[in-house]
Coordinates of C-alpha atoms and ligand atoms in Angstrom, one line a residue:
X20 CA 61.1 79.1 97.9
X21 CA 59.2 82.5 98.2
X22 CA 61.1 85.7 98.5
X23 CA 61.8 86.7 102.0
X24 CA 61.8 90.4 100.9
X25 CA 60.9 92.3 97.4
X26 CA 64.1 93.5 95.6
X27 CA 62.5 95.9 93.1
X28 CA 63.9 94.6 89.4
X29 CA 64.6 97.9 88.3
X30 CA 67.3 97.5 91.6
X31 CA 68.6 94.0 89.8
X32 CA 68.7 95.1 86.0
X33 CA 70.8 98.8 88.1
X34 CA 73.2 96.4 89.7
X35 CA 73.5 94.3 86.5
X36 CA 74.2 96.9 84.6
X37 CA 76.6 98.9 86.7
X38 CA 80.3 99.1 86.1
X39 CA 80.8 100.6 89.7
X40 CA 78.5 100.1 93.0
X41 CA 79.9 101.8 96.3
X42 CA 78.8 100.2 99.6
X43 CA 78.4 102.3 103.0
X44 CA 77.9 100.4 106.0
X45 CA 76.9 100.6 109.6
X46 CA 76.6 99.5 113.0
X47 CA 73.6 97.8 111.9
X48 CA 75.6 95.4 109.7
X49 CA 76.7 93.5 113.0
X50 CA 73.7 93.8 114.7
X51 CA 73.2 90.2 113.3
X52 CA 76.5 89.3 114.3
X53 CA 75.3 90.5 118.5
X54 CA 77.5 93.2 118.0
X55 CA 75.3 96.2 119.9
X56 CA 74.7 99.5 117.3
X57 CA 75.1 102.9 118.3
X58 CA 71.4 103.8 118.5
X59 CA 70.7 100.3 121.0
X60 CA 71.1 100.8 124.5
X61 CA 74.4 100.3 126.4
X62 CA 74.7 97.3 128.6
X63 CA 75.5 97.5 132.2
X64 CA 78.1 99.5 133.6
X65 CA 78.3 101.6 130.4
X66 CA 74.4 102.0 130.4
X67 CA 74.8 105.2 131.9
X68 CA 77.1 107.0 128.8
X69 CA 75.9 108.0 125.4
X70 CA 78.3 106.3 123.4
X71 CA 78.9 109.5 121.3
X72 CA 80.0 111.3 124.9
X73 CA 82.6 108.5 125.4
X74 CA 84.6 108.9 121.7
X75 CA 85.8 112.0 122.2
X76 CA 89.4 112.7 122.7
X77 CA 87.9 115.2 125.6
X78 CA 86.4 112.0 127.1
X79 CA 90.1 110.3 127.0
X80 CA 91.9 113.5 128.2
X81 CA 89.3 113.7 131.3
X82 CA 89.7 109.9 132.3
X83 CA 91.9 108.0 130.1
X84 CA 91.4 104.5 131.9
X85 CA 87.2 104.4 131.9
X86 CA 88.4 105.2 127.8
X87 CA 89.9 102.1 127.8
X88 CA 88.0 100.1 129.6
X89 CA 85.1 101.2 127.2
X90 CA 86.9 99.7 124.1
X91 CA 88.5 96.6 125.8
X92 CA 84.9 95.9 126.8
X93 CA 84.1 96.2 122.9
X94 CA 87.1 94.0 121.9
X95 CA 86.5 91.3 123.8
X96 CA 82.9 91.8 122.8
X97 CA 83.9 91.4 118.7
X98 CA 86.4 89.1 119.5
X99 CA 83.6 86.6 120.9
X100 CA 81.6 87.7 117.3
X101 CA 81.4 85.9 114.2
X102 CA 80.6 87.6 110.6
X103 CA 77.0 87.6 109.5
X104 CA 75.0 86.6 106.3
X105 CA 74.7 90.2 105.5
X106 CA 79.1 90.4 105.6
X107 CA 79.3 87.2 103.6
X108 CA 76.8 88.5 100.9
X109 CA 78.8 91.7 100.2
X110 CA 82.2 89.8 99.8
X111 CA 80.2 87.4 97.5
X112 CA 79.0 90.6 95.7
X113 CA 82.2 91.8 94.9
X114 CA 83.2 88.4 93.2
X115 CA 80.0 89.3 90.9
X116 CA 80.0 92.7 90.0
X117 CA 82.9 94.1 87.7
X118 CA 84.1 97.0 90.6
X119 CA 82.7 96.9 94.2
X120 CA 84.0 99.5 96.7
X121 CA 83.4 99.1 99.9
X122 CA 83.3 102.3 103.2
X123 CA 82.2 101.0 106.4
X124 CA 81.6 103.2 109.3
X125 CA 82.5 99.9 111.4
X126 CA 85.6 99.2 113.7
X127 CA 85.2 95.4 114.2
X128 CA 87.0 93.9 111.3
X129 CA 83.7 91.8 110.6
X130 CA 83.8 92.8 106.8
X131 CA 87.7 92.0 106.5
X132 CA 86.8 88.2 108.4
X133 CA 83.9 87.8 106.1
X134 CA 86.4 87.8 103.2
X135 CA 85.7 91.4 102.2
X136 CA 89.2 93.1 101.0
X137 CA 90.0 96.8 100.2
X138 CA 87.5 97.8 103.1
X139 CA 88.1 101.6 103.5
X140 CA 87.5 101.9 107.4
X141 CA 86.1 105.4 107.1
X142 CA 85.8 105.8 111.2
X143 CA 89.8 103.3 111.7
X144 CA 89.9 100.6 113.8
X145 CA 88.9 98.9 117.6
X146 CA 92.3 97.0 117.2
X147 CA 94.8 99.2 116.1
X148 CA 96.8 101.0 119.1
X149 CA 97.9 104.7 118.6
X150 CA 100.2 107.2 120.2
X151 CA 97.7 109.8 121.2
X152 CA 100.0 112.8 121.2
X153 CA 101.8 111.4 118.1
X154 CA 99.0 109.6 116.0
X155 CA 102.1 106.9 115.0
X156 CA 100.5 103.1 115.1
X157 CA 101.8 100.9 117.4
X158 CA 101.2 98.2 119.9
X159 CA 100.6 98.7 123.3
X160 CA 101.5 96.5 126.6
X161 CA 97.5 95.4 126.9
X162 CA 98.3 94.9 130.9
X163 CA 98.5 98.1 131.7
X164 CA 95.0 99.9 132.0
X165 CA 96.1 102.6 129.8
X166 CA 99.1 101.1 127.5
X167 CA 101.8 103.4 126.7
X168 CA 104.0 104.8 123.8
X169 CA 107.3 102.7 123.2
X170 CA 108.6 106.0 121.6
X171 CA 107.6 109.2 123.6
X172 CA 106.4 107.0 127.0
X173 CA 102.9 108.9 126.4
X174 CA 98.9 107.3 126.2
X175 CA 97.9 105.2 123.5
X176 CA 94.6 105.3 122.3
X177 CA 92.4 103.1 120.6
X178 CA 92.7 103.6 116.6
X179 CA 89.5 104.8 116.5
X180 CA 88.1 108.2 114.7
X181 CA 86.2 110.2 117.6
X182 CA 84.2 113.1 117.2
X183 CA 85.9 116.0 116.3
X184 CA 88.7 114.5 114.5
X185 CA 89.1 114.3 111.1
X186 CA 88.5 111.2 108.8
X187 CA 91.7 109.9 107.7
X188 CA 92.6 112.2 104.5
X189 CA 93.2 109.1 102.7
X190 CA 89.8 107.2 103.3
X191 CA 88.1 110.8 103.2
X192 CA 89.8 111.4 99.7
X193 CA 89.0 107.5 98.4
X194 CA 85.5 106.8 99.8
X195 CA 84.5 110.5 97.7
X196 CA 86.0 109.4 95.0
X197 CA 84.1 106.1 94.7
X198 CA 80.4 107.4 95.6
X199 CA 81.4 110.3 92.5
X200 CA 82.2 107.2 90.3
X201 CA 79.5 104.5 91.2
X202 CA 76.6 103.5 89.3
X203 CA 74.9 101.9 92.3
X204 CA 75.7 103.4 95.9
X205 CA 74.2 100.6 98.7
X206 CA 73.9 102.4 102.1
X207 CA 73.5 99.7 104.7
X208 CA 72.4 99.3 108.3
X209 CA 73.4 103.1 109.1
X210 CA 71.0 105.8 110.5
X211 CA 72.7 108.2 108.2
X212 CA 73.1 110.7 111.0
X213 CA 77.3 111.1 111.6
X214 CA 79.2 113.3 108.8
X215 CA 80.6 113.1 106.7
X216 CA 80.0 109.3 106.6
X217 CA 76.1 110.6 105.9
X218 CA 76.9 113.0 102.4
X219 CA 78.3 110.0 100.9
X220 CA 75.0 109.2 99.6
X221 CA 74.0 112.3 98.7
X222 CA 77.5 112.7 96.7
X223 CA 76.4 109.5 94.7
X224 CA 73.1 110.9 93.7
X225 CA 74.1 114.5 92.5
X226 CA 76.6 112.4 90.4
X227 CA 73.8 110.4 88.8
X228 CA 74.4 107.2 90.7
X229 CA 71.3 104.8 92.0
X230 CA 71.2 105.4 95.6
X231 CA 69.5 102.5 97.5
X232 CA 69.5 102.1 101.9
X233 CA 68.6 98.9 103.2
X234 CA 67.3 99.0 107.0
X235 CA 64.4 97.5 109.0
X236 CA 63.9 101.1 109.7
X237 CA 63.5 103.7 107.2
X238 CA 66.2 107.1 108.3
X239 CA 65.7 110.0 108.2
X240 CA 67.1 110.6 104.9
X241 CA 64.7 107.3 103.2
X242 CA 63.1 110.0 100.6
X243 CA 66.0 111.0 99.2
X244 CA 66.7 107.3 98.4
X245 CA 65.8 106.3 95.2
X246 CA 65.0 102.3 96.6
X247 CA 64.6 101.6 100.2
X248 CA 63.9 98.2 101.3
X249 CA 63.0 97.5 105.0
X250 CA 64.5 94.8 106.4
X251 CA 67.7 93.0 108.1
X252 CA 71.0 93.4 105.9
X253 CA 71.3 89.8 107.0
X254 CA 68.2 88.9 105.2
X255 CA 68.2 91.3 102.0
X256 CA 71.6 91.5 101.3
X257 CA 71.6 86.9 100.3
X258 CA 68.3 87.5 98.4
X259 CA 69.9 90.7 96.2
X260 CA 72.3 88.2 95.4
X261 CA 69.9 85.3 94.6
X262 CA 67.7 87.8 92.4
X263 CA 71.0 88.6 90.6
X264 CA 71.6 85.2 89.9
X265 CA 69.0 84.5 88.9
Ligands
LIG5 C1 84.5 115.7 112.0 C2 84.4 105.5 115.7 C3 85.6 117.7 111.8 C4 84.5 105.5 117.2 C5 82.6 107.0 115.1 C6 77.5 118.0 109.9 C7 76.2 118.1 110.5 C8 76.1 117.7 111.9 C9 77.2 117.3 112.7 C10 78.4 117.2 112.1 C11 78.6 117.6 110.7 N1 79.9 117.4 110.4 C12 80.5 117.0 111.5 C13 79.7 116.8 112.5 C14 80.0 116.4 113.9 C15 80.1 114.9 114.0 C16 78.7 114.3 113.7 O1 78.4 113.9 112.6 N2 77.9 114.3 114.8 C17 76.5 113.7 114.6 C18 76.3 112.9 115.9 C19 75.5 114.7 114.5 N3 81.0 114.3 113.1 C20 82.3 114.2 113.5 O2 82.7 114.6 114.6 C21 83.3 113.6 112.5 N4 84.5 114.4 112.5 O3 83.5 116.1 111.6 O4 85.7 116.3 112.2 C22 87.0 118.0 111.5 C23 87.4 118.2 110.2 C24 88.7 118.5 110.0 C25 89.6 118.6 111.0 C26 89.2 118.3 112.3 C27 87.9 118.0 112.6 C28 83.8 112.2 113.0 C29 82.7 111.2 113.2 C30 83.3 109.8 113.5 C31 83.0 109.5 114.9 N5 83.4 108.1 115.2 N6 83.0 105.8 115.3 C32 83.9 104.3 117.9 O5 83.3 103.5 117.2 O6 84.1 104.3 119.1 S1 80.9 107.3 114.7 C33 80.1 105.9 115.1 O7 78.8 106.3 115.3 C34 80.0 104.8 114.1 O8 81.3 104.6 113.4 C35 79.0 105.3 113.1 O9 79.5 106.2 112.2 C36 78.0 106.1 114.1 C37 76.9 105.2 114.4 O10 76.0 105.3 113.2 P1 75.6 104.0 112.5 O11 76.7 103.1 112.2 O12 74.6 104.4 111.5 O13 74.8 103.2 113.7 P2 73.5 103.6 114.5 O14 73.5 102.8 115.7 O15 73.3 105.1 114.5 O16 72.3 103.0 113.6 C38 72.2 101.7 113.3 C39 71.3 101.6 112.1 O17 71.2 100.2 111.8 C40 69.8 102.0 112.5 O18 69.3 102.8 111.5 C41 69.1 100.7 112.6 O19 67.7 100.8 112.2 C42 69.8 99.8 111.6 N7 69.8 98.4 111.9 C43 69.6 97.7 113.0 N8 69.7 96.4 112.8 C44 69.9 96.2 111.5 C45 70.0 97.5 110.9 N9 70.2 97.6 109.6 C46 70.3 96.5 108.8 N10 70.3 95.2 109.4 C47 70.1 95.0 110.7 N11 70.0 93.8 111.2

C-alpha cells in the first residue's frame, strides 16, 4: 500500500541509529482525539476568552468559579475522548527504540491511556486538584463550584501550569536533561510558541541531536528544523513506525 506521507530515510536510518530520541508534544496530538488545540477557536460560552487570558492565576484570583467552570468544561470534554493513532504510535515507539523520553505540553492524560509511561507533564495536569495558596495535591469536593482545601479550608485549583508560573523544577530539570542527551528530538503537534516548552528543541540541536517537527502546518520555527514533515501526527507518527520496520 502506498505511503501516506514521505518519511525522509535519512529520518529512519537517525532513529535507527539513535541510542536516545526525546519527544515534545502538543495540543495538536489530540486534535485527532476531538480534543480542541490552543490555536482552534473556543466553543460557545468560552468563545469569547483567549484561552491564554483564562490560565492565569490573575484570571482565578479575579473569578475563581468561571476558572472552574473553564476546566470542568475541559474534563468532561477529555473524559468523553479516546487516545489517537498518533498516542498509540509513540507508546509503540518506545517498545522499539533502546531509550524514548517523552515531554508533553498536554494535560489530558491521552499519552498515559495510550500506554505511554514516564510521560513528563511539562505544563501538570487537568485532573489533579491543588491547594492554591499551598500548591499541596489533593482532592477536592467536585460539588462545590470552587472545591476547597481539606487542610487550610482555602481554593483549590486545577493542577495545571498557568502563565507566569514556573514549570515544575522537576520536569524543568528532566525534560532539559533529555533534549541535551537525545540523538533524535521529535517535536509534535506544537506551534512552538509557549517557553520554555519552545527551547527544548533548540537545546537538542546546539547538543548535536536531529531535530525533526511533524505538523500539517509548518511553525514558525520549521527552518531551524533539520526534517519537517507536514501532516497529521495521527497519520505520520504509524507510517515512521512502518518505515522503521521495515
Ligand atoms: C513561565 C497548561 C516564568 C494550562 C499551558 C520567552 C519568550 C516569550 C514569552 C515567554 C518566554 N518565557 C516565558 C514566557 C511567557 C509564557 C509564554 O511562553 N507565553 C507565550 C504565549 C508567548 N510562558 C509562561 O508563562 C510559562 N511560565 O515562563 O514562568 C517563571 C519562571 C520562574 C518563576 C516564576 C515564573 C508557563 C507556560 C505554561 C502555560 N500553561 N498549559 C492549561 O492547559 O490550561 S500552555 C498551553 O498552551 C499548552 O500546554 C501548550 O503549551 C500551549 C499551546 O501550545 P500547543 O500545545 O503548541 O498548541 P497550539 O494550539 O498552540 O498549536 C497546536 C499545533 O498543532 C498547531 O501548530 C497546529 O498546526 C498543530 N496541529 C493541529 N492538528 C494537528 C497538529 N499537529 C499534528 N497533528 C494534528 N492532527
Amino acid at each position: 500500500m502506498a505511503p501516506k506521507c514521505d518519511i525522509p530515510d535519512a529520518l529512519i536510518t537517525a532513529l535507527r541509529d539513535a541510542r536516545l530520541v526525546c519527544i515534545l508534544t502538543g495540543a495538536g496530538v489530540s486534535a485527532e482525539s476531538g480534543v480542541p488545540t490552543f490555536r482552534d477557536a473556543q466553543e460557545g460560552l468560552w468563545a469569547q476568552y483567549e484561552p491564554q487570558d483564562l490560565a492565569t492565576p490573575e484570571a482565578f484570583l479575579a473569578d475563581p468559579a468561571l476558572i472552574w467552570r473553564w476546566y470542568r468544561w475541559r474534563r468532561q470534554l477529555v473524559a468523553g475522548a479516546e487516545p489517537n493513532a498518533g498516542h498509540l504510535a509513540i507508546a509503540e515507539l518506545a517498545k522499539i527504540v533502546p531509550q524514548l523520553t517523552l515531554i508533553t505540553q498536554n494535560v489530558d492524560s491521552l499519552h498515559q491511556r495510550a500506554g505511554s509511561t514516564g510521560v513528563i507533564e511539562f505544563h501538570g495536569n487537568l485532573f489533579d486538584d491543588r491547594c492554591f495558596a499551598e500548591g499541596t495535591l489533593t482532592s477536592g469536593d467536585d460539588s462545590l463550584d470552587v472545591p476547597t482545601c481539606p487542610d487550610c479550608g482555602g481554593n483549590l485549583r486545577p493542577g495545571v501550569v498557568w502563565f507566569g508560573e514556573a514549570i515544575p523544577a522537576a520536569a524543568l530539570d528532566e525534560s532539559c536533561a533529555a533534549a541535551s542527551d537525545c540523538d533524535v528530538f521529535l517535536s509534535v503537534g506544537t506551534s512552538s510558541l509557549v517557553y520554555p516548552a519552545a527551547g527544548l528543541a533548540d537545546l537538542a540541536r546546539d547538543n548535536g541531536a536531529t531535530v525533526v517537527e511533524i505538523n500539517p502546518l509548518p511553525t514558525t520555527h520549521a527552518a531551524d528544523f533539520d526534517f519537517t514533515i507536514a501532516g497529521n501526527s495521527g497519520v505520520v507518527l504509524p507510517e515512521l513506525i512502518d518505515s522503521l520496520a521495515l
